[in-house]
Amino acid sequence: MEFSELQRIAAEYQAQRKPIRIRYCHAAGCQSCGSLAVAEALQREVSAQGLTEEVEVCPVGCMRLCGRGCLVDIQGKLYERVRPEDAPSLVASIKDDSITPTAPAGSYDHPFFAYQLPIVLENCGKINPEEIDEYIAVGGYQQLEKVLHSMTPQEVIREITISGLRGRGGAGYPTGLKWSTVAKMPKTPKYVVCNADEGDPGAFMDRSVLESDPHRVLEGMAIAAYAVGANQGYIYVRAEYPLAISRLQKAIQQAKRREILGSQIFGSTFDFKIDIRVGAGAFVCGEETALMASIEGKRGNPRPRPPYPAESGLWGCPTLINNVETFANVVPIIREGGEWFSGIGTATSKGTKVFALTGKVKNTGLIEVPMGTTLHRIVMEMGEGCADGKKVKAVQTGGPSGGCVPVEYFDTPVDYESLKSLGTIMGSGGMIVVDEDTNMVGLARYYMEFCRGETCGKCIPCRTGTVQLYQMLTKILSGEATEKDLESLRQLSALVKETSLCGLGQTAPNPVLSTLRFFEQEYKQLLKS
Amino acid sequence: MSVVTLKIDNVDVAIEAGSTILQAAREAGIKIPTLCYLEGVSPVGACRLCLVEIKGSDRLHASCVTPVSEGMEVFTQTEKLKEYRKMLVELLFAEGNHICAFCVSNGNCELQDVAIEVGMDHTRFNYRFPERDVDLSHPLFGIDHNRCILCTRCVRVCAEIEGAHVWNVAFRGAAAKIISGLNQPWGEVSSCTSCGKCVEACPTGSIFRKGVTTAEMKKHPDYIEFLHTAREEHQWTR
Amino acid sequence: MDKIRFATVWLAGCSGCHMSFLDLDELLFDLADAVEVVYSPVGSDIKTYPENVDICLVEGAVANEENLELALKVRRNTKFVVSFGDCAVLGNVPTLRNVLHGPDPVLRRCYVELSDYGGQIPNAPGIVPKLLDKVQPLHYYIDVDLYLPGCPPSADRIRDAIFPLLRGEKPVMEGREMLKFG
């Protein structure tokens, strides 16, 4: 496989395409509202109307406005809530402008799309994720080829460092620094791990990327492996994502067949293999040390750090572990250059961030915006506030590890530092909108119930503290608590936060502390006088 | 081998590089409470009782797994640490069914000792009163899960010293439980050699020798250290 | 000078703490000099808990409605409440039934399954107090001013805890001698 071969594949693939394409979303969101049946109806209609020569019905990844699925795009026109019975008019409208399709028309000029800057999602909703040639046709794997033939590992790392990319898993550790640490470790073998154990309630960014553009992640991992000197990669993905798993499997198979994964990639001396490890449904396995234990076949328990995975990870070897979205950012950075990437975003948070906008918001879906976009723009303009005329009260970022931001602070630009100063975190990108009817104590208890069920049980504060915190919140909600209980709640939250072994416990009290900070009145109203 | 010097509670300590803060503190005669730590098996940093403050760091560090470094200033007895340790022990008492009055280990129990050390006179937390079982299927020993604090000392001693891997942890969170074999009755686990190391390693009355009654079960956790030293350094010293 | 109004109360416990209290032996004379025993199963015949009590030692966990009523009354009428012994402090042995889902299995076992003939669960409203769903330590229901653990606390420990109180000082509850449970 050489560069010319990539170009040949791309050209051949383009040549066999038909001029008119009906794209339909076949990611999990739209599939759940029947997009496969819609596709079948569209295909049938194309045949019936004798258009098979010029029209093809193409499955693509997530088209982002998930709340209005099934989504269908016909030559740049968006249709929402498409049902199979809309197929005749949709197909007929291709040739006859006077026919108005029965499905509601959407608009890419809507703020939901207009404010987006797709970098990670640039191919999402455009290409068929199950077809490697389509990825190659949009320039896929060219950056890997470029890196292997014209860049040293140090140059790759320098580019990533210049870009200012920070880990998209939540903590925001500088990616370039992490890569160079692993690269400098003398011990071999080394490993590259992709953390796809997205487990926050309401988060579906990584799932969408894997379902929509899996090759992008594989290419990013391969570039990372070349940069740090690894020859084996693992993608740790949760079993709850069957579609993402099957697409990843397909992608790896196809990449192997095209000799893009395997030995002597692009005729270089670089070998790289990727295997999938399927998690068994434990939230804590998203914590990197627990994740690695799970890959090794052990119980997914976290262990104290240091040593960090960069020094001693999988089987005691240096391991680079990044999140799906981080790896998905690698290809554009190599293609456009680190300088270009660092020109996007804010002073400390570069590039874009993908968010899963959900909860009591009118426009539910996947968005990618430049860092520094305000919460107001995201929730009120792109999301258009609440669906049923209710008032937006707050937005929860970072899931069970994060906190809420009340509507008064919606002029906050979304970046790692601003969110931290409000007592919440960027997290992996879940954004759950809360309306005026939501009881914030109940919200805090919901997240505590989640953590109580997901703590691994290894360290005392997390195992026993989450149970006690949940009981205290239940007592407050039942109206039986006193001022003293509120004080105990604060004390215990501080203990769990400060003494827990891993990130799960250290962040588990955040929803409590955050709602106490901004909505203390709601707690006080529930106290027994 | 190089030596580093550090300050623990304003006492100057010199110790081999690579040692942990806990080892340095013990060598200097400074007592830091522990429960999951057991000399002779690998540390896991799970009980969090040995947390210390280090100057220049805003986090708390488990001294059993944190290596010393030159010029480090460690504080082991700040007000915050004392309060947190007390709360942690109180949480443990609220979690299981710890009834000292008729426990085989009454008077010889590390949990009881730690409670005294941290000054716990009651628990502020509500008791969970969990339903837990007792396994008496082994001919020599028994395990009472009501008294288990999930320190995993039995798991580690069986895996690392005896090499039998009888014990492990199953389930998550509040349901987490020490299991034998593939969650079988202990007596049916054929890999158990009946060596009794788990009995000596267990800090509470959870794993005990059959036939002992209240306050009769005396454990010898230093036996594990003896075995480890004998094996690794060929020194048969008690 | 008015004597300190002193009481001891026995809730769900075995009375072992009271026995240990009597083990103060000759110190009981010193105690008698300093206090007036206004209520106690071992030191007074008064059947109703009086008002204006200065110090009260409460033995036992709270297991039935009568225990609870008395505990609440003790708190209302007493300046300084001591949680006396492991049952009051920790719940201890009486809490063993808590894992059995309510009092019914215990009552059935005692009064029906183990009876020689015609067993029945006692039911005399107003006379036999009903068992609470769960047995709890004293501080679950009322604020406690001092915890005096032990099963039972030794006479020495009781001495070191209550004699400072008589002098108006708070005892130092530290170390094995004062704090060991069991």
CSV table of C-alpha atoms in Angstrom, one decimal, chain A residues 322-477:
chain,number,residue,atom,x,y,z
A,322,ASN,CA,-6.4,8.7,25.4
A,323,ASN,CA,-10.1,9.1,24.9
A,324,VAL,CA,-11.9,8.6,21.5
A,325,GLU,CA,-12.4,12.3,20.8
A,326,THR,CA,-8.7,13.0,21.5
A,327,PHE,CA,-7.6,10.4,19.0
A,328,ALA,CA,-10.2,11.8,16.5
A,329,ASN,CA,-8.5,15.2,16.7
A,330,VAL,CA,-5.2,13.9,15.6
A,331,VAL,CA,-5.8,13.5,11.9
A,332,PRO,CA,-6.9,17.2,11.3
A,333,ILE,CA,-4.0,18.4,13.4
A,334,ILE,CA,-1.5,16.5,11.3
A,335,ARG,CA,-3.3,17.6,8.1
A,336,GLU,CA,-3.7,21.3,8.9
A,337,GLY,CA,-0.9,21.7,11.3
A,338,GLY,CA,-0.7,22.4,15.1
A,339,GLU,CA,-0.7,26.2,14.5
A,340,TRP,CA,-4.0,26.0,12.7
A,341,PHE,CA,-5.6,24.0,15.6
A,342,SER,CA,-4.2,26.3,18.3
A,343,GLY,CA,-5.9,29.3,16.5
A,344,ILE,CA,-9.3,27.8,17.4
A,345,GLY,CA,-10.7,28.1,20.9
A,346,THR,CA,-9.5,30.1,23.9
A,347,ALA,CA,-6.1,30.8,25.5
A,348,THR,CA,-5.9,27.6,27.5
A,349,SER,CA,-8.4,25.4,25.7
A,350,LYS,CA,-7.7,24.9,22.1
A,351,GLY,CA,-9.8,23.4,19.3
A,352,THR,CA,-13.4,22.3,19.5
A,353,LYS,CA,-15.4,20.2,21.8
A,354,VAL,CA,-18.1,17.7,21.0
A,355,PHE,CA,-21.1,17.8,23.4
A,356,ALA,CA,-24.1,15.6,23.7
A,357,LEU,CA,-26.9,18.2,24.3
A,358,THR,CA,-29.7,16.5,26.1
A,359,GLY,CA,-32.2,16.7,28.9
A,360,LYS,CA,-35.0,19.2,28.9
A,361,VAL,CA,-33.8,21.0,25.8
A,362,LYS,CA,-35.7,21.5,22.6
A,363,ASN,CA,-33.0,20.4,20.2
A,364,THR,CA,-31.4,17.3,21.5
A,365,GLY,CA,-28.3,16.1,19.7
A,366,LEU,CA,-24.7,16.1,19.0
A,367,ILE,CA,-22.8,19.4,18.6
A,368,GLU,CA,-19.3,20.4,18.0
A,369,VAL,CA,-18.4,24.0,18.9
A,370,PRO,CA,-15.2,25.9,19.3
A,371,MET,CA,-13.9,26.1,22.9
A,372,GLY,CA,-15.0,29.3,24.5
A,373,THR,CA,-18.5,29.2,23.1
A,374,THR,CA,-20.8,30.4,25.8
A,375,LEU,CA,-23.3,28.1,27.5
A,376,HIS,CA,-26.0,30.6,26.5
A,377,ARG,CA,-25.2,30.0,22.8
A,378,ILE,CA,-25.2,26.3,23.3
A,379,VAL,CA,-28.3,25.9,25.4
A,380,MET,CA,-30.5,28.8,24.5
A,381,GLU,CA,-29.6,29.4,20.8
A,382,MET,CA,-28.5,26.1,19.5
A,383,GLY,CA,-30.7,24.1,21.8
A,384,GLU,CA,-33.5,26.7,21.8
A,385,GLY,CA,-34.1,26.3,25.5
A,386,CYS,CA,-36.8,24.0,26.8
A,387,ALA,CA,-39.2,22.3,24.5
A,388,ASP,CA,-42.5,23.1,26.3
A,389,GLY,CA,-42.1,26.8,27.1
A,390,LYS,CA,-40.6,26.1,30.5
A,391,LYS,CA,-37.7,28.1,31.8
A,392,VAL,CA,-34.2,26.7,31.7
A,393,LYS,CA,-32.8,26.4,35.3
A,394,ALA,CA,-29.4,25.0,34.8
A,395,VAL,CA,-27.2,22.7,32.8
A,396,GLN,CA,-25.3,19.8,34.2
A,397,THR,CA,-21.9,19.2,32.7
A,398,GLY,CA,-19.5,16.4,33.4
A,399,GLY,CA,-22.3,13.9,34.4
A,400,PRO,CA,-22.0,12.3,37.8
A,401,SER,CA,-18.5,13.7,38.2
A,402,GLY,CA,-19.4,17.3,37.3
A,403,GLY,CA,-21.8,19.9,38.5
A,404,CYS,CA,-24.5,22.3,37.4
A,405,VAL,CA,-24.2,25.8,36.1
A,406,PRO,CA,-27.3,27.9,36.8
A,407,VAL,CA,-28.8,30.0,34.0
A,408,GLU,CA,-27.4,33.2,35.6
A,409,TYR,CA,-24.0,32.0,34.6
A,410,PHE,CA,-24.8,31.1,31.1
A,411,ASP,CA,-22.5,33.8,29.7
A,412,THR,CA,-19.6,31.6,30.8
A,413,PRO,CA,-17.4,30.5,27.9
A,414,VAL,CA,-17.0,26.7,27.9
A,415,ASP,CA,-13.4,25.8,28.5
A,416,TYR,CA,-11.6,23.7,31.1
A,417,GLU,CA,-10.7,26.6,33.4
A,418,SER,CA,-14.0,28.5,33.4
A,419,LEU,CA,-16.1,25.4,34.2
A,420,LYS,CA,-13.7,24.5,36.9
A,421,SER,CA,-14.0,27.9,38.5
A,422,LEU,CA,-17.8,27.3,38.7
A,423,GLY,CA,-17.2,24.0,40.6
A,424,THR,CA,-17.9,21.8,37.7
A,425,ILE,CA,-15.8,20.1,35.0
A,426,MET,CA,-15.7,19.8,31.2
A,427,GLY,CA,-16.0,16.1,31.6
A,428,SER,CA,-16.3,14.1,28.4
A,429,GLY,CA,-19.0,16.3,27.1
A,430,GLY,CA,-22.4,15.4,28.4
A,431,MET,CA,-24.6,18.5,28.8
A,432,ILE,CA,-27.9,17.9,30.5
A,433,VAL,CA,-30.3,20.8,30.5
A,434,VAL,CA,-32.5,21.1,33.6
A,435,ASP,CA,-35.8,23.0,33.6
A,436,GLU,CA,-37.6,24.9,36.4
A,437,ASP,CA,-39.6,21.9,37.5
A,438,THR,CA,-36.5,19.9,38.3
A,439,ASN,CA,-35.7,19.5,42.0
A,440,MET,CA,-32.0,20.0,42.4
A,441,VAL,CA,-31.7,17.9,45.5
A,442,GLY,CA,-33.4,15.1,43.5
A,443,LEU,CA,-30.9,15.6,40.7
A,444,ALA,CA,-28.0,15.3,43.2
A,445,ARG,CA,-29.5,12.2,44.6
A,446,TYR,CA,-30.0,10.7,41.2
A,447,TYR,CA,-26.2,11.1,40.5
A,448,MET,CA,-25.3,9.8,44.0
A,449,GLU,CA,-27.5,6.7,43.3
A,450,PHE,CA,-25.5,6.2,40.1
A,451,CYS,CA,-22.2,6.5,41.9
A,452,ARG,CA,-23.3,4.3,44.8
A,453,GLY,CA,-24.1,1.6,42.3
A,454,GLU,CA,-20.9,2.0,40.3
A,455,THR,CA,-18.2,2.4,43.0
A,456,CYS,CA,-15.9,-0.6,42.8
A,457,GLY,CA,-15.8,-1.0,46.6
A,458,LYS,CA,-12.1,-0.9,46.9
A,459,CYS,CA,-11.5,2.2,49.0
A,460,ILE,CA,-13.6,2.9,52.1
A,461,PRO,CA,-14.6,6.5,51.5
A,462,CYS,CA,-16.1,5.8,48.1
A,463,ARG,CA,-17.7,2.5,48.9
A,464,THR,CA,-19.3,3.5,52.2
A,465,GLY,CA,-19.4,7.3,51.7
A,466,THR,CA,-21.6,7.2,48.6
A,467,VAL,CA,-24.1,4.9,50.4
A,468,GLN,CA,-24.3,7.3,53.3
A,469,LEU,CA,-24.5,10.4,51.1
A,470,TYR,CA,-27.4,8.8,49.2
A,471,GLN,CA,-29.1,8.0,52.5
A,472,MET,CA,-28.7,11.6,53.7
A,473,LEU,CA,-30.1,13.0,50.4
A,474,THR,CA,-33.0,10.6,50.7
A,475,LYS,CA,-33.6,11.9,54.2
A,476,ILE,CA,-33.5,15.5,53.1
A,477,LEU,CA,-35.9,14.8,50.2
